[in-house]
Coordinates of C-alpha atoms and ligand atoms in Angstrom, one line a residue:
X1 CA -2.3 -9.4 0.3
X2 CA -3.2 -11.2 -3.0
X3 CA -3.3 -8.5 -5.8
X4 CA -5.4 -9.8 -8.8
X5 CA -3.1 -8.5 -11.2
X6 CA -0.5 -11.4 -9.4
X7 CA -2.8 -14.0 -9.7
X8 CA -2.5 -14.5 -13.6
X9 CA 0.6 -14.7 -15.6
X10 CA 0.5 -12.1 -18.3
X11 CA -0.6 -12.9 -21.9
X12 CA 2.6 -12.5 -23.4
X13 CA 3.6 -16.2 -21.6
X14 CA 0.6 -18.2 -22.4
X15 CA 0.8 -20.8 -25.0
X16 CA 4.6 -21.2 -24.1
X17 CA 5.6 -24.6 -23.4
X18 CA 5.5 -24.9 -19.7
X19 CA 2.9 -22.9 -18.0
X20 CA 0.7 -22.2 -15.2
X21 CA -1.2 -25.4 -15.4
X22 CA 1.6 -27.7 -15.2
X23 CA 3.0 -25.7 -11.9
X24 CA -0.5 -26.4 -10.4
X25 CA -0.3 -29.9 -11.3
X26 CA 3.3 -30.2 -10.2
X27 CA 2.5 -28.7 -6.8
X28 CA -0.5 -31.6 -6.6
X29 CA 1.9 -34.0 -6.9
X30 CA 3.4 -33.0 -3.9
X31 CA 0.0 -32.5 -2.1
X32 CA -0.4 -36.4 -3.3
X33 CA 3.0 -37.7 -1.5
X34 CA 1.1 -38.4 1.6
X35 CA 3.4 -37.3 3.9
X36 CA 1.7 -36.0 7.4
X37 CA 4.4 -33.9 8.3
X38 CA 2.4 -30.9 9.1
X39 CA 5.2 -28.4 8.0
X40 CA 5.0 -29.4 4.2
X41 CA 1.2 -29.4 4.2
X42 CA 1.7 -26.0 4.9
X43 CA 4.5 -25.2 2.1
X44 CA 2.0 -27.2 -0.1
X45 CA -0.8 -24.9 0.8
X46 CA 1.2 -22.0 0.2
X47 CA 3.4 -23.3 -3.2
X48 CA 0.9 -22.5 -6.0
X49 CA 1.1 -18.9 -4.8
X50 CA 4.8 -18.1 -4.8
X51 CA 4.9 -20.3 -7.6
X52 CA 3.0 -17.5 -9.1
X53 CA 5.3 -14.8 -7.6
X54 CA 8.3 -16.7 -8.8
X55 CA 7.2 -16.8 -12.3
X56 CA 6.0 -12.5 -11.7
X57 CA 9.7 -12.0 -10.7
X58 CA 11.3 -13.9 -13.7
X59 CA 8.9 -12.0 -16.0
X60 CA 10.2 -8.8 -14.9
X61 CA 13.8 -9.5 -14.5
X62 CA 15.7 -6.8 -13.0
X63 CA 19.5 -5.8 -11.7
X64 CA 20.9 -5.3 -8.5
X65 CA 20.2 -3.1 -6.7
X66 CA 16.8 -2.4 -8.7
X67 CA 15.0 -5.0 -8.0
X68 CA 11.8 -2.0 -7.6
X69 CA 9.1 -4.7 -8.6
X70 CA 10.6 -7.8 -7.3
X71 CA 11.7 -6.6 -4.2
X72 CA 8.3 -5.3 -3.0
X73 CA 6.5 -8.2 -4.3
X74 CA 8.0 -10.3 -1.9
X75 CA 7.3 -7.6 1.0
X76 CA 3.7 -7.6 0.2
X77 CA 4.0 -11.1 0.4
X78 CA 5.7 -12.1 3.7
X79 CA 3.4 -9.2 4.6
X80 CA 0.3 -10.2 4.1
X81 CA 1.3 -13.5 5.9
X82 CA 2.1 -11.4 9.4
X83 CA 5.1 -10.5 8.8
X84 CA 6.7 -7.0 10.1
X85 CA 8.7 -5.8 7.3
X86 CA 11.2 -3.2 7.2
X87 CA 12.1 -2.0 3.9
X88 CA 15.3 0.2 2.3
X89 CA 17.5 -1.1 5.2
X90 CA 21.4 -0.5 5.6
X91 CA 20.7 2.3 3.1
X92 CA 19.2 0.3 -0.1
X93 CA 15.9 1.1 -1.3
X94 CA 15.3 -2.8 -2.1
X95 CA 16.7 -4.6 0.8
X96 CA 14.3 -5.6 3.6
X97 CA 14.0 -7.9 7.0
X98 CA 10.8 -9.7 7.5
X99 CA 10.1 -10.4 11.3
X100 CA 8.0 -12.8 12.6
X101 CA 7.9 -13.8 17.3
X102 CA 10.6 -12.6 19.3
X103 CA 13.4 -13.9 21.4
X104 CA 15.9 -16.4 20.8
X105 CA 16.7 -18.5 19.1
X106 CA 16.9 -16.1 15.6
X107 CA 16.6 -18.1 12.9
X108 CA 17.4 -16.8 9.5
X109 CA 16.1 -17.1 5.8
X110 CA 17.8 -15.4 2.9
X111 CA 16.3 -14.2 -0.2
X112 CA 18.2 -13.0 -3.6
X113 CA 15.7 -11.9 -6.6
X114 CA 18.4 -10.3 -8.7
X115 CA 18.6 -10.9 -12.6
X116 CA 21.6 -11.0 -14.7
X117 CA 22.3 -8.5 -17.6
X118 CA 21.6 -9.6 -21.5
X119 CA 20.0 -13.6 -20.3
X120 CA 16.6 -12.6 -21.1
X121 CA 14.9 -15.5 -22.0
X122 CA 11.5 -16.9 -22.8
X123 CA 10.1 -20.7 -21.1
X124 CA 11.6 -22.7 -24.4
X125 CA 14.5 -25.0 -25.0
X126 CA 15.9 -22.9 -27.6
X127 CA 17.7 -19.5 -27.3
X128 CA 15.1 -17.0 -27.8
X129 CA 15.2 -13.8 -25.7
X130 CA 12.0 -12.2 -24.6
X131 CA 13.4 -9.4 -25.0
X132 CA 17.4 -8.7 -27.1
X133 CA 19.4 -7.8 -24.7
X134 CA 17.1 -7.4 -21.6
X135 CA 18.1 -8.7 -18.6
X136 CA 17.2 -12.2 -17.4
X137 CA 17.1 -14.8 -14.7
X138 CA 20.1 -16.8 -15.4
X139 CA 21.1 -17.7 -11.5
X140 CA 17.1 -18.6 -10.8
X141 CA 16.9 -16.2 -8.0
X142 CA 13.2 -15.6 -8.8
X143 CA 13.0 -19.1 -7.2
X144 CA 15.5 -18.2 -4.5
X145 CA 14.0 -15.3 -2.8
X146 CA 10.4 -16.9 -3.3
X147 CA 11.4 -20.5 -2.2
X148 CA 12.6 -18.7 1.0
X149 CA 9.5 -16.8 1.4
X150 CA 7.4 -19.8 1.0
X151 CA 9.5 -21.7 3.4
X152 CA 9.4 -18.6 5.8
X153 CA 5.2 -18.6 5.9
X154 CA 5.4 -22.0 6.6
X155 CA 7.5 -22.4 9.2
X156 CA 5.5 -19.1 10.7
X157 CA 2.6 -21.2 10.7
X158 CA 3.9 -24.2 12.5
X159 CA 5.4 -21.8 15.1
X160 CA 2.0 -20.6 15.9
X161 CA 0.2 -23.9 16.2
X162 CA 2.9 -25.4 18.3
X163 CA 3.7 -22.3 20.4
X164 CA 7.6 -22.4 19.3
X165 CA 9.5 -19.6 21.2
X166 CA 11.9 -17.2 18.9
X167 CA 12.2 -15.2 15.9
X168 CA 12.3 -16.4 12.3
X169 CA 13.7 -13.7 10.1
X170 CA 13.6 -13.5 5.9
X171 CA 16.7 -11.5 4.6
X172 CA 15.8 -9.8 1.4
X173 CA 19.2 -9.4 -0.1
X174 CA 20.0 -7.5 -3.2
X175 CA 22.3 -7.3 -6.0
X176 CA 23.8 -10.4 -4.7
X177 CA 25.1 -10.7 -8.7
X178 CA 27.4 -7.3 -8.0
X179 CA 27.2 -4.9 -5.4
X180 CA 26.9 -7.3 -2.5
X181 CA 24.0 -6.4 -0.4
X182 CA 24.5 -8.6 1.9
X183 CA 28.1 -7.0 3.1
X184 CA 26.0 -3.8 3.8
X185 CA 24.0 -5.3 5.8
X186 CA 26.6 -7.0 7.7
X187 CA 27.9 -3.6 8.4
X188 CA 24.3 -2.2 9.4
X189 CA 24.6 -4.5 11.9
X190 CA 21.2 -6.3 10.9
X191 CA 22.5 -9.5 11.1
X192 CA 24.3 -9.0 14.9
X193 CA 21.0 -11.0 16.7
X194 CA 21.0 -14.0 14.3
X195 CA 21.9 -17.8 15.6
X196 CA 21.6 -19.5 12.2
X197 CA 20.9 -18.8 8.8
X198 CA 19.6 -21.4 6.4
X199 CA 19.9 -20.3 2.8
X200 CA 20.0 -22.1 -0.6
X201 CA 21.3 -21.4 -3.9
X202 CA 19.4 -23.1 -7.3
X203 CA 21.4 -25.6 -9.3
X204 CA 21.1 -28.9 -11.5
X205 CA 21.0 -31.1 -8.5
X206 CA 19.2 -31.7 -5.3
X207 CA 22.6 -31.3 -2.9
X208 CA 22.9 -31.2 0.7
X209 CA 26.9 -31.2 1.6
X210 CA 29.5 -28.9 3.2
X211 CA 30.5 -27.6 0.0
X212 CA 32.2 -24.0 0.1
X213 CA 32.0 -21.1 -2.5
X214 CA 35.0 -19.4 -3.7
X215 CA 36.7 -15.9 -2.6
X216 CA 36.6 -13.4 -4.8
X217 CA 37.8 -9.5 -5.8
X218 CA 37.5 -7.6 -8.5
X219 CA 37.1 -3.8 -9.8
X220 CA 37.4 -1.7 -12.6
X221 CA 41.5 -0.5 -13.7
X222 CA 41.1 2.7 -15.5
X223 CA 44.5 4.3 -17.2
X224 CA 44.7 8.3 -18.2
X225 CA 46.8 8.5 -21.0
X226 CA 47.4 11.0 -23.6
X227 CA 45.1 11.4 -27.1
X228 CA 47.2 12.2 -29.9
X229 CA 46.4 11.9 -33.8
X230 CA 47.5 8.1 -34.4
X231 CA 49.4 8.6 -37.6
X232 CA 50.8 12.5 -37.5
X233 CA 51.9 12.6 -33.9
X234 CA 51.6 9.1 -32.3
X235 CA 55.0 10.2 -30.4
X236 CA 52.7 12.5 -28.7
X237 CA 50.7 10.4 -27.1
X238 CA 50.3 8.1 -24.5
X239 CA 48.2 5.7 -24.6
X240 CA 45.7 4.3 -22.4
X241 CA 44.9 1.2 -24.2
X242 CA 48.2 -0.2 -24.2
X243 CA 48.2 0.7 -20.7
X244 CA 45.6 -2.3 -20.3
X245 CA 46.9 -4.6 -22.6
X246 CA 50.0 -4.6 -21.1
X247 CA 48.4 -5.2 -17.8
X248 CA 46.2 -7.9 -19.1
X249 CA 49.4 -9.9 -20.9
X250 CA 50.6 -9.8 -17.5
X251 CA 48.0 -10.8 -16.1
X252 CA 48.0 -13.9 -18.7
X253 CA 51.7 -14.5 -17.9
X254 CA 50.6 -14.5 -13.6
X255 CA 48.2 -16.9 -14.4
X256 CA 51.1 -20.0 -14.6
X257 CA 51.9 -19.1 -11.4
X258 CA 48.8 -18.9 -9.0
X259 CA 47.6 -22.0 -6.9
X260 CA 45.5 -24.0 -10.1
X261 CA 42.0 -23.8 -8.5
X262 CA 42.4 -19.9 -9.1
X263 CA 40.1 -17.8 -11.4
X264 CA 41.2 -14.7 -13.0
X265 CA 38.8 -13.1 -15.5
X266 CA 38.1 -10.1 -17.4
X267 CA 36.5 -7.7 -19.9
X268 CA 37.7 -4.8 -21.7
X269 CA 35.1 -2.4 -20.7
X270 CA 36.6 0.4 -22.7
X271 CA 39.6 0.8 -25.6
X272 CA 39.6 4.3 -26.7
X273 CA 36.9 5.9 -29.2
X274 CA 38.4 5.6 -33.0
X275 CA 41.6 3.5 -34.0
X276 CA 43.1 6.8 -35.6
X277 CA 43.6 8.3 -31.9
X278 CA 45.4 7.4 -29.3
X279 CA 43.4 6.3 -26.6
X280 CA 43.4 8.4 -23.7
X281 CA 40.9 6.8 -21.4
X282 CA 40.6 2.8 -21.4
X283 CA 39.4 0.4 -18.6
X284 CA 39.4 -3.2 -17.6
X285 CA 36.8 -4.9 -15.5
X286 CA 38.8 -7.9 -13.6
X287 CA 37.5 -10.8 -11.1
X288 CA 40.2 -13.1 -9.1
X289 CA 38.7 -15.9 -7.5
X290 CA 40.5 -18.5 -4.7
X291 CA 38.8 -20.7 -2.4
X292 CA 40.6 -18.8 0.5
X293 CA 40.0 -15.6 0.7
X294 CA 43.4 -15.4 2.6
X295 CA 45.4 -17.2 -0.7
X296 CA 43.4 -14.6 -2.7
X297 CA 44.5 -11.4 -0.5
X298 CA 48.2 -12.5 -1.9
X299 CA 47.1 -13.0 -5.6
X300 CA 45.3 -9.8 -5.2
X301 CA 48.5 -7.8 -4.9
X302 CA 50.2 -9.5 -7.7
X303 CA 47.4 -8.7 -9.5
X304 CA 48.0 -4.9 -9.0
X305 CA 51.2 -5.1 -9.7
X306 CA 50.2 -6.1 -13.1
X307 CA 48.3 -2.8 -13.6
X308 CA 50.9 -1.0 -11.9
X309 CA 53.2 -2.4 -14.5
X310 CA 50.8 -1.7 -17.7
X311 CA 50.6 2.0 -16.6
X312 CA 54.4 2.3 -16.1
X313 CA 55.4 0.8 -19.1
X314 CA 52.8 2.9 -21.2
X315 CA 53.2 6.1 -19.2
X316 CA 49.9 6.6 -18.4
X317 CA 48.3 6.6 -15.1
X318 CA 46.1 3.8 -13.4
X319 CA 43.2 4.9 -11.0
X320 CA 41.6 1.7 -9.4
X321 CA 38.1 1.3 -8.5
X322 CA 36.7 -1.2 -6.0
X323 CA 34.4 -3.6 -6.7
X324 CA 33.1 -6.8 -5.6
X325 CA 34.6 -8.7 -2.9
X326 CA 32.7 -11.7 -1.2
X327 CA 34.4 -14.5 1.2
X328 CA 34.6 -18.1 0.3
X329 CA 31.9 -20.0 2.4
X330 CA 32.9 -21.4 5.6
X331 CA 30.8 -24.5 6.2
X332 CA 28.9 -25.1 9.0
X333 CA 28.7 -29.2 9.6
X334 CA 25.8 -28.9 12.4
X335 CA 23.5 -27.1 10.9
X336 CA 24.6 -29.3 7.1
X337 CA 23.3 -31.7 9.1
X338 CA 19.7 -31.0 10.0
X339 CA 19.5 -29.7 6.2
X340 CA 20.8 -32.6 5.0
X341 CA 18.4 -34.9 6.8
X342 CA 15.3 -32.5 6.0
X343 CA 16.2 -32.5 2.1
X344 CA 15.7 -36.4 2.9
X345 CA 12.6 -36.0 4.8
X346 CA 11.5 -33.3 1.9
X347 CA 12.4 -35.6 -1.6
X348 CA 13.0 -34.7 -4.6
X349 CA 10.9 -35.0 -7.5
X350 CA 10.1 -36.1 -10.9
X351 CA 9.7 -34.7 -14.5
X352 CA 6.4 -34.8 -16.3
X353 CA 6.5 -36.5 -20.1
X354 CA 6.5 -32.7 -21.1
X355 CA 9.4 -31.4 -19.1
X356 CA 10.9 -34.6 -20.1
X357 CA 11.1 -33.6 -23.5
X358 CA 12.0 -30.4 -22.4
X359 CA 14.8 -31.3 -20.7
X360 CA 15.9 -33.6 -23.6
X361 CA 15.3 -30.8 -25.7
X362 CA 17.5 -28.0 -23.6
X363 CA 20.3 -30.5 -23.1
X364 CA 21.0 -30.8 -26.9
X365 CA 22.0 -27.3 -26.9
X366 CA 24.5 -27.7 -24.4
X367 CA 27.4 -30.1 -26.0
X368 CA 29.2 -33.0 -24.3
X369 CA 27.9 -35.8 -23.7
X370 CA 24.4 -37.2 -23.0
X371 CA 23.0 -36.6 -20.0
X372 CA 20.2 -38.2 -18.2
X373 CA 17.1 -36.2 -18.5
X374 CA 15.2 -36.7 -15.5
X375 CA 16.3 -34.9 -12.3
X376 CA 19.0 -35.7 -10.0
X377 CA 17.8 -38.0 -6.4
X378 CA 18.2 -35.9 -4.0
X379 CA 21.9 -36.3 -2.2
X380 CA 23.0 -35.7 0.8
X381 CA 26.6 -36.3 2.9
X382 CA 28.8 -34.1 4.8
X383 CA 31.5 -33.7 2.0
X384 CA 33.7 -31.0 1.6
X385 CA 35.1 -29.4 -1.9
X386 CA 34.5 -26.0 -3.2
X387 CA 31.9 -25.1 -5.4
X388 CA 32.9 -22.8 -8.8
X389 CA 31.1 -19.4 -8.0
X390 CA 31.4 -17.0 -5.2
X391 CA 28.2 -15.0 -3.2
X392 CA 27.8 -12.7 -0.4
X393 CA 26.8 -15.3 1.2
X394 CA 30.3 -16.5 2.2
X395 CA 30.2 -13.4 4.4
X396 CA 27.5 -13.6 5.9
X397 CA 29.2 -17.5 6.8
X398 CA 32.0 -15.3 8.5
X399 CA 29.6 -13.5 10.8
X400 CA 26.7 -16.0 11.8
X401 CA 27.1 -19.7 11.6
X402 CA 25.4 -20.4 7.8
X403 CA 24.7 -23.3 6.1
X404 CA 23.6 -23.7 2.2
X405 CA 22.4 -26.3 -0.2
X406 CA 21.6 -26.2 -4.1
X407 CA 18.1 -27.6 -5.5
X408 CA 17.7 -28.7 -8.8
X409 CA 15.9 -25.8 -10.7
X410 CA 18.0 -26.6 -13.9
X411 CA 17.8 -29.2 -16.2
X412 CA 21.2 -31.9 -15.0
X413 CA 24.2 -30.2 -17.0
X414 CA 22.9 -26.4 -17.3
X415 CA 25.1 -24.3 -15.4
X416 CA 23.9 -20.5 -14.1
X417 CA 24.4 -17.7 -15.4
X418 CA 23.5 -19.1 -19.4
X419 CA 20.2 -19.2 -20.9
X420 CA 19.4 -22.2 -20.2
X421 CA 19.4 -21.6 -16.9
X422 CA 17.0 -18.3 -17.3
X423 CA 14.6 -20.8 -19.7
X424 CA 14.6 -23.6 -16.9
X425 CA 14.0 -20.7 -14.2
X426 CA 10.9 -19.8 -15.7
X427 CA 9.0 -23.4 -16.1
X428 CA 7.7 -26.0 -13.8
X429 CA 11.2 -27.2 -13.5
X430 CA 12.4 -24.4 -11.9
X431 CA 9.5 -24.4 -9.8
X432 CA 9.6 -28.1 -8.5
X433 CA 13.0 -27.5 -7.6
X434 CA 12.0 -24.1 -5.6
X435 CA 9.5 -26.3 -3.7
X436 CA 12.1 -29.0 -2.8
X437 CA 14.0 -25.8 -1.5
X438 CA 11.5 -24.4 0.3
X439 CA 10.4 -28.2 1.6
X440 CA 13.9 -28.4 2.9
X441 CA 14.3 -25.0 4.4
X442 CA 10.9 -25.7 6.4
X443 CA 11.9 -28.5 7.8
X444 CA 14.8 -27.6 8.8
X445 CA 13.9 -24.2 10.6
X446 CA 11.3 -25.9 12.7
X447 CA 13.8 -28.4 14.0
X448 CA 16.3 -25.8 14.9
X449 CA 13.2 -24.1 16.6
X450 CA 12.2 -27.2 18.2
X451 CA 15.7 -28.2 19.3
X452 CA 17.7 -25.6 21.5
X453 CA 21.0 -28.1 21.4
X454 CA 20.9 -28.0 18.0
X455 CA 21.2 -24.0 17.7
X456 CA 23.9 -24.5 20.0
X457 CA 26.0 -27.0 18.1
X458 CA 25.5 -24.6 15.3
X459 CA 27.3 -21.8 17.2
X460 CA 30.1 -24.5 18.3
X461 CA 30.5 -26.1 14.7
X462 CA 31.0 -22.2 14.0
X463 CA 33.7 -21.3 16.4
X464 CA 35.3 -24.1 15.6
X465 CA 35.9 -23.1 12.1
X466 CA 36.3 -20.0 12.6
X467 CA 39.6 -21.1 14.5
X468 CA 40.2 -17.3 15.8
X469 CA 39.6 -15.7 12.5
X470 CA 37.6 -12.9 11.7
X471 CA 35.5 -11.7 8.6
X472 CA 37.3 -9.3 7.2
X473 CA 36.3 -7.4 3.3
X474 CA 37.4 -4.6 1.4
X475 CA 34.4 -3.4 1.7
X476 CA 34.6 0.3 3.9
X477 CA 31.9 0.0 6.9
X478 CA 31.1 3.5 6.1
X479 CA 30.8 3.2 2.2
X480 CA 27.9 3.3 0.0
X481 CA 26.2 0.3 -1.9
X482 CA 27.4 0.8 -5.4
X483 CA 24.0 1.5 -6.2
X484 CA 25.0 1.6 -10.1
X485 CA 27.0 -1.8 -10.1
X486 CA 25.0 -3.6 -12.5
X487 CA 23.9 -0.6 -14.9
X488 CA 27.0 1.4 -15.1
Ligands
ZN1 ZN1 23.0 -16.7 -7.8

């Protein structure tokens, strides 16, 4: 269903640099490539709109786990466009399936629409929050979840008017920044039926390879001390802040002697209440990051011996809490394939003079050295490496043979999770690159719909990485989503 309130962009956005009118002319400029592939007529047909819904969600950033606007936006959506959706599944209220046919082959979509906490930002090349300390689109997933829904409709269309057999299936996953969604509904078992999942992450480039995301864990170390008055009877107390800092300095010392490509980082989340008494309560929020999620599991431990050795050494006590723990990606090089050859067939695309300047503009503010402003070509090979951030993703690439890509939603050079990012997220940009998502993600679900071997190599190419391993997570199968990850 098309609410009229969607339909226009509210008035606090107009007059900023990049709006409606140059999404509508970016999306003609796809309608203009002349390509007779009846799939992308169809995302064409359908782009303005989720343009529109990708630029409502990045208005109204929220965080994991409440995405309450976002979330149902997309419903009514996928909805509207026959669709059965089930919404609050494996125990979220914003998590939802979206079904379309029946039978195999199950062909997957995923969809994140989480923001990131304190990147609010308006559509301008200059920091300038819409709102201090709001939260913000920083990782693009406005784009994310819509570019999958867009692709979804489409690919639901050309099922219909070709009579393809199966079921095509949009994930809507939450709190993929924290909280992990996804894991939970791995353990729901909502994903048991699926043969492939095709899923995308946005990014500075236009990137088809078998590139992996990294392991990580983390959690919150608390330490119960003793409060005492700092200057009459410091003897008194123990304190809970040095607890911390002792475990940190380890921490700093451990560092020197982890594989290099390891990440370990942290914030102080609390250090006592007034310098004049000893802390009782402090806490430390820590991530560890590895590409193997096995190499990790071993860094892990040290890691806890660190806090084991801050509380020992202060005398206070150290309670851990569980937090985030997502797998590395394991890549899956038939279905890398087939997206790599529909992000050919799909193209990328090029900036207008006035997200030229716009780009020129944003890449000023972000040091090093000069970058070329237009967007990346679009690339594609079957390389390996390991990308720098870590998703929930990589489990679901555990459990059901997964493939990824990255479009370019960002300016070249901005990474996620800045402002820059959040700015690009919101413009024409952002929503060029969400169209040469959804473009690829068409294209590719309708030849895995088309093409029986191919779902089949998928599942071999998937075994055979796999190797005899299993998913495994930290994660309890009987816990609760952390429903107060991202606020707490
Ligand atoms: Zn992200």
């Amino acid at each position: 269903m098309t609410s009229a309130k969607s339909d226009k962009l509210s008035d606090s956005h107009r007059g900023d640099m990049l709006n409606l009118t140059s999404l509508l002319l970016a999306t003609a400029a796809f309608l203009s490539a002349a390509d007779n592939d009846a799939v992308l007529a169809r995302v064409a047909a359908h782009a303005d709109r989720f343009g529109v819904v990708s630029r409502e969600i990045w208005e109204t950033p929220e965080l994991g786990f409440h995405e309450n606007k976002s979330s149902p936006l997309l419903q009514q959506e996928l909805r509207a466009n026959g669709f059965q959706v089930v919404a609050g599944v494996a125990g979220m209220p914003t998590a939802f399936t979206a079904t379309f046919g029946n039978g195999k082959p199950v062909i997957a979509l995923m969809g994140e629409f989480d923001a990131l906490p304190g990147l609010s930002q308006k559509d301008v090349p200059m920091l300038a929050p819409a709102q201090a300390g709001a939260p913000g689109h920083g990782c693009g997933h406005n784009l994310l979840g819509s570019a999958s829904a867009l692709a979804a409709v489409a690919i639901k269309e050309e099922m219909q008017a070709k009579g393809l057999k199966g079921t095509l299936r949009y994930y809507g996953t939450p709190a993929e920044e924290g909280g992990g969604g996804k894991i939970y509904m791995l353990h729901a078992g909502l994903f048991r039926d699926v043969d492939a999942v095709l899923a995308w992450h946005p990014g500075d480039s236009n990137r088809v390879n078998m590139s992996s995301l990294l392991a990580n864990n983390g959690g919150r170390f608390r330490f119960y001390g003793v409060a005492s008055h700092a200057a009459a009877a410091p003897d008194r107390g123990r304190s809970a802040l040095d607890g911390v800092m002792i475990f940190l300095n380890s921490v700093e010392y451990l560092r020197e002697h982890v594989p290099q490509e390891t990440r370990i980082h942290y914030i102080i989340t609390n250090g006592g209440s007034a310098p004049n008494i000893v802390p009782a309560f402090a806490e430390a929020n820590l991530v560890a990051r590895n590409p193997d999620a096995a190499v990790l599991a071993g860094i892990w431990e040290r890691v806890m011996d660190c806090a084991r050795a801050g509380a020992l050494a202060s005398g206070t006590r150290m309670e851990f809490e569980q937090g985030t723990n997502y797998s590395n990606v394991l890549p899956n090089d038939a279905l890398t394939e087939v997206l790599g050859r529909a992000m050919q067939k799909a193209g990328g695309y090029e900036y207008t003079p006035g997200e030229k300047t716009f780009a020129t503009e944003l890449q000023k503010t972000l040091g090093g050295p000069v970058r070329s402003p237009g967007p990346e070509k679009v690339r594609t090979d079957m390389s390996e490496g390991t990308g720098s951030a870590s998703s929930d993703s990589g489990d679901v690439s555990w459990v059901v043979p997964t493939a990824q890509f990255t479009a370019a939603t960002f300016v070249p050079g901005v990474s996620a999770h800045t402002w820059q990012a959040a700015a690009c997220a919101g413009t024409s940009i952002g929503r060029k690159g969400m169209v040469v998502a959804a473009r690829t993600l068409a294209v590719a679900g309708v030849e895995l719909f088309e093409n029986p071997s191919k779902v089949k190599a998928a599942h071999d190419a998937f075994e055979k990485r796999l190797d005899g391993r299993k998913w495994s997570t930290r994660i309890a199968p009987d816990s609760k989503p952390p429903m107060d990850y991202a606020t707490k």
